[in-house]
Protein backbone atom coordinates (compact mmCIF):
# COMPACT_ATOMS: atom_id res chain seq x y z
CA UNK A 1 24.92 54.55 32.39
CA UNK A 2 21.92 52.27 31.77
CA UNK A 3 22.52 49.89 28.87
CA UNK A 4 20.12 47.52 27.15
CA UNK A 5 21.81 44.50 25.57
CA UNK A 6 19.38 42.35 23.56
CA UNK A 7 20.27 38.66 23.74
CA UNK A 8 20.66 37.23 20.26
CA UNK A 9 19.72 33.85 21.70
CA UNK A 10 16.14 34.96 20.99
CA UNK A 11 16.73 36.37 17.50
CA UNK A 12 15.79 34.73 14.20
CA UNK A 13 19.07 33.02 13.28
CA UNK A 14 18.02 32.77 9.63
CA UNK A 15 17.99 36.59 9.54
CA UNK A 16 20.77 37.32 12.00
CA UNK A 17 22.34 40.19 10.05
CA UNK A 18 18.98 41.93 9.66
CA UNK A 19 18.22 41.37 13.35
CA UNK A 20 21.51 43.01 14.39
CA UNK A 21 20.87 46.03 12.17
CA UNK A 22 17.32 46.32 13.48
CA UNK A 23 18.47 46.29 17.10
CA UNK A 24 20.73 49.25 16.37
CA UNK A 25 17.83 51.10 14.76
CA UNK A 26 15.62 50.28 17.75
CA UNK A 27 17.98 51.92 20.25
CA UNK A 28 19.87 48.96 21.71
CA UNK A 29 23.20 49.89 23.29
CA UNK A 30 24.95 46.54 23.05
CA UNK A 31 24.29 43.09 21.61
CA UNK A 32 24.59 40.17 24.01
CA UNK A 33 26.13 37.20 22.24
CA UNK A 34 25.74 33.93 24.14
CA UNK A 35 28.42 31.35 23.39
CA UNK A 36 27.65 27.84 24.66
CA UNK A 37 29.83 24.75 24.26
CA UNK A 38 27.47 21.91 25.14
CA UNK A 39 29.70 21.07 28.09
CA UNK A 40 29.68 23.95 30.57
CA UNK A 41 26.01 24.29 29.72
CA UNK A 42 23.86 21.70 27.93
CA UNK A 43 23.18 23.78 24.83
CA UNK A 44 25.39 24.71 21.85
CA UNK A 45 25.13 28.03 20.04
CA UNK A 46 27.79 29.70 17.88
CA UNK A 47 31.51 30.28 17.51
CA UNK A 48 33.94 33.04 16.63
CA UNK A 49 33.40 32.78 12.83
CA UNK A 50 29.77 33.88 13.28
CA UNK A 51 30.82 36.82 15.44
CA UNK A 52 33.37 37.82 12.80
CA UNK A 53 30.76 37.60 10.03
CA UNK A 54 28.35 39.80 11.98
CA UNK A 55 30.90 42.39 13.09
CA UNK A 56 30.66 44.40 9.87
CA UNK A 57 26.87 44.84 9.98
CA UNK A 58 26.60 47.04 13.09
CA UNK A 59 28.53 49.48 15.24
CA UNK A 60 26.93 48.19 18.44
CA UNK A 61 29.13 46.90 21.24
CA UNK A 62 29.51 43.12 21.06
CA UNK A 63 28.90 41.87 24.60
CA UNK A 64 30.16 38.28 24.36
CA UNK A 65 29.20 35.90 27.18
CA UNK A 66 31.30 32.75 27.19
CA UNK A 67 29.39 29.89 28.77
CA UNK A 68 32.21 27.47 28.06
CA UNK A 69 34.45 25.25 30.16
CA UNK A 70 37.82 26.61 28.98
CA UNK A 71 37.44 30.29 28.09
CA UNK A 72 41.18 30.97 27.99
CA UNK A 73 41.45 28.63 25.00
CA UNK A 74 38.88 30.58 22.97
CA UNK A 75 39.15 34.18 24.20
CA UNK A 76 41.79 35.11 21.55
CA UNK A 77 39.52 33.86 18.74
CA UNK A 78 36.57 35.93 19.92
CA UNK A 79 38.72 39.01 20.44
CA UNK A 80 40.01 38.73 16.86
CA UNK A 81 36.43 38.22 15.67
CA UNK A 82 35.37 41.59 17.08
CA UNK A 83 34.23 41.12 20.68
CA UNK A 84 34.30 44.32 22.74
CA UNK A 85 33.36 42.94 26.14
CA UNK A 86 34.37 39.40 27.04
CA UNK A 87 32.61 37.81 29.99
CA UNK A 88 33.61 34.39 31.28
CA UNK A 89 32.27 32.35 34.19
CA UNK A 90 34.07 32.21 37.52
CA UNK A 91 32.93 28.56 37.67
CA UNK A 92 34.83 27.63 34.48
CA UNK A 93 38.05 25.60 34.46
CA UNK A 94 40.27 28.52 33.38
CA UNK A 95 42.38 30.65 35.69
CA UNK A 96 40.42 33.94 36.07
CA UNK A 97 43.62 36.00 36.27
CA UNK A 98 44.86 34.53 32.98
CA UNK A 99 41.54 35.17 31.26
CA UNK A 100 41.46 38.77 32.51
CA UNK A 101 45.05 39.33 31.34
CA UNK A 102 44.30 38.08 27.81
CA UNK A 103 41.30 40.37 27.47
CA UNK A 104 42.98 43.46 28.88
CA UNK A 105 46.09 42.98 26.75
CA UNK A 106 43.82 43.20 23.70
CA UNK A 107 42.44 46.51 24.97
CA UNK A 108 39.01 45.07 25.61
CA UNK A 109 36.80 44.90 28.71
CA UNK A 110 36.83 41.75 30.85
CA UNK A 111 33.76 40.63 32.75
CA UNK A 112 33.04 37.80 35.17
CA UNK A 113 29.72 35.96 35.29
CA UNK A 114 28.16 34.24 38.30
CA UNK A 115 25.71 31.35 38.13
CA UNK A 116 22.72 31.55 40.50
CA UNK A 117 24.30 29.20 43.06
CA UNK A 118 27.59 31.12 43.14
CA UNK A 119 27.83 33.76 45.89
CA UNK A 120 28.63 37.38 45.11
CA UNK A 121 31.82 37.07 47.15
CA UNK A 122 33.37 34.82 44.49
CA UNK A 123 33.98 37.81 42.24
CA UNK A 124 35.22 40.24 44.91
CA UNK A 125 38.95 39.42 44.55
CA UNK A 126 38.82 40.40 40.88
CA UNK A 127 36.73 43.57 40.96
CA UNK A 128 39.67 45.94 40.62
CA UNK A 129 40.77 44.17 37.42
CA UNK A 130 37.51 43.87 35.51
CA UNK A 131 34.92 46.18 34.00
CA UNK A 132 31.74 44.16 34.46
CA UNK A 133 30.06 41.63 36.71
CA UNK A 134 27.26 39.54 35.23
CA UNK A 135 24.75 38.17 37.73
CA UNK A 136 22.75 35.39 36.10
CA UNK A 137 19.07 35.67 37.02
CA UNK A 138 18.29 32.27 35.48
CA UNK A 139 20.32 29.09 35.13
CA UNK A 140 22.57 29.59 32.09
CA UNK A 141 22.06 27.54 28.97
CA UNK A 142 18.62 28.30 27.56
CA UNK A 143 16.52 31.34 26.74
CA UNK A 144 12.97 31.98 27.85
CA UNK A 145 13.37 31.05 31.52
CA UNK A 146 11.61 32.80 34.38
CA UNK A 147 13.37 35.55 36.33
CA UNK A 148 14.78 34.44 39.71
CA UNK A 149 13.85 37.21 42.13
CA UNK A 150 16.10 35.73 44.80
CA UNK A 151 19.11 36.94 42.79
CA UNK A 152 18.28 40.58 43.61
CA UNK A 153 20.25 40.53 46.93
CA UNK A 154 23.31 39.25 45.02
CA UNK A 155 23.12 42.26 42.70
CA UNK A 156 22.92 44.51 45.75
CA UNK A 157 25.92 42.79 47.33
CA UNK A 158 28.04 43.31 44.21
CA UNK A 159 26.95 46.95 44.03
CA UNK A 160 27.80 47.53 47.69
CA UNK A 161 31.28 46.03 47.30
CA UNK A 162 31.94 48.13 44.20
CA UNK A 163 30.94 51.25 46.09
CA UNK A 164 33.20 50.25 48.97
CA UNK A 165 36.12 49.93 46.53
CA UNK A 166 35.28 53.18 44.74
CA UNK A 167 34.45 51.37 41.48
CA UNK A 168 31.70 53.75 40.43
CA UNK A 169 32.04 52.90 36.73
CA UNK A 170 31.58 49.16 37.12
CA UNK A 171 28.99 47.64 34.84
CA UNK A 172 26.68 45.33 36.78
CA UNK A 173 24.79 43.23 34.30
CA UNK A 174 21.79 40.95 34.80
CA UNK A 175 20.77 38.25 32.38
CA UNK A 176 17.72 36.01 32.47
CA UNK A 177 14.00 36.72 32.41
CA UNK A 178 14.54 40.49 32.18
CA UNK A 179 11.53 42.42 30.91
CA UNK A 180 9.48 45.51 31.72
CA UNK A 181 7.91 43.48 34.55
CA UNK A 182 11.18 42.42 36.19
CA UNK A 183 13.69 45.19 35.45
CA UNK A 184 12.77 47.49 38.34
CA UNK A 185 13.97 45.39 41.32
CA UNK A 186 17.36 44.63 39.79
CA UNK A 187 17.82 48.27 38.76
CA UNK A 188 16.97 49.36 42.32
CA UNK A 189 19.57 46.87 43.59
CA UNK A 190 22.27 48.45 41.43
CA UNK A 191 22.24 46.76 38.03
CA UNK A 192 22.90 49.08 35.10
CA UNK A 193 23.18 46.70 32.12
CA UNK A 194 20.17 44.59 31.24
CA UNK A 195 20.15 41.59 28.93
CA UNK A 196 16.74 40.87 27.47
CA UNK A 197 15.92 38.26 24.86
CA UNK A 198 12.31 37.33 24.26
CA UNK A 199 11.11 40.59 25.84
CA UNK A 200 12.72 42.43 22.92
CA UNK A 201 12.92 40.02 19.99
CA UNK A 202 9.47 38.67 20.80
CA UNK A 203 7.93 42.11 21.07
CA UNK A 204 5.69 43.57 18.38
CA UNK A 205 7.62 46.81 18.80
CA UNK A 206 11.22 46.19 19.93
CA UNK A 207 12.04 49.92 19.93
CA UNK A 208 9.24 50.61 22.40
CA UNK A 209 10.27 47.66 24.56
CA UNK A 210 13.87 48.94 24.71
CA UNK A 211 12.75 52.50 25.42
CA UNK A 212 10.38 51.43 28.17
CA UNK A 213 13.00 49.28 29.88
CA UNK A 214 15.51 52.13 29.79
CA UNK A 215 13.00 54.51 31.36
CA UNK A 216 12.08 52.01 34.08
CA UNK A 217 15.72 51.27 34.88
CA UNK A 218 16.65 54.96 34.91
CA UNK A 219 13.80 55.75 37.27
CA UNK A 220 14.55 52.81 39.56
CA UNK A 221 18.28 53.53 39.71
CA UNK A 222 17.88 57.11 40.94
């Protein structure tokens, strides 16, 4: 069940189409698309038109992470653009139940993301209605930050609650500072989807980086 989802935040935006195709060739499972509004987080990235333009270049799952204040307002646009997994923040202004409903009605997978300061328990009421929990292992908003090892217990807490509820197929994703050096502890804690940006796009051999991370996560998760 281990998935590697390269974060396009670290790709060469002038060659985005080529980068997407290359990630598929290199063995990526998903593509993590960070959407930032300049309000919920201090950076601004891209909108639904870019996702739509890129949808035809690859068959990879589009793992769209909405770091925006009002996800309910924009979820329909990203679903129409080709998003497969839609993750919104529990700390946003939107009603989580409404956001989940919109995504599920479109036949797509809803996910909920947690900032570092947000406890694991915040997502527990929604676990039966979603397909993924994203535990941020850096503060959201910028790429290239250092991995926060103190987020490992939060991953373990989410995993334990999922096991308690019998949600064995839940994706538990980690995003921020993930690399060959940091993937093992979060995999041991129960994460099975790993977002990596600079560790992949900045590698001389992205295919090897992806392969190595998969092997490390597989080994750690057993």
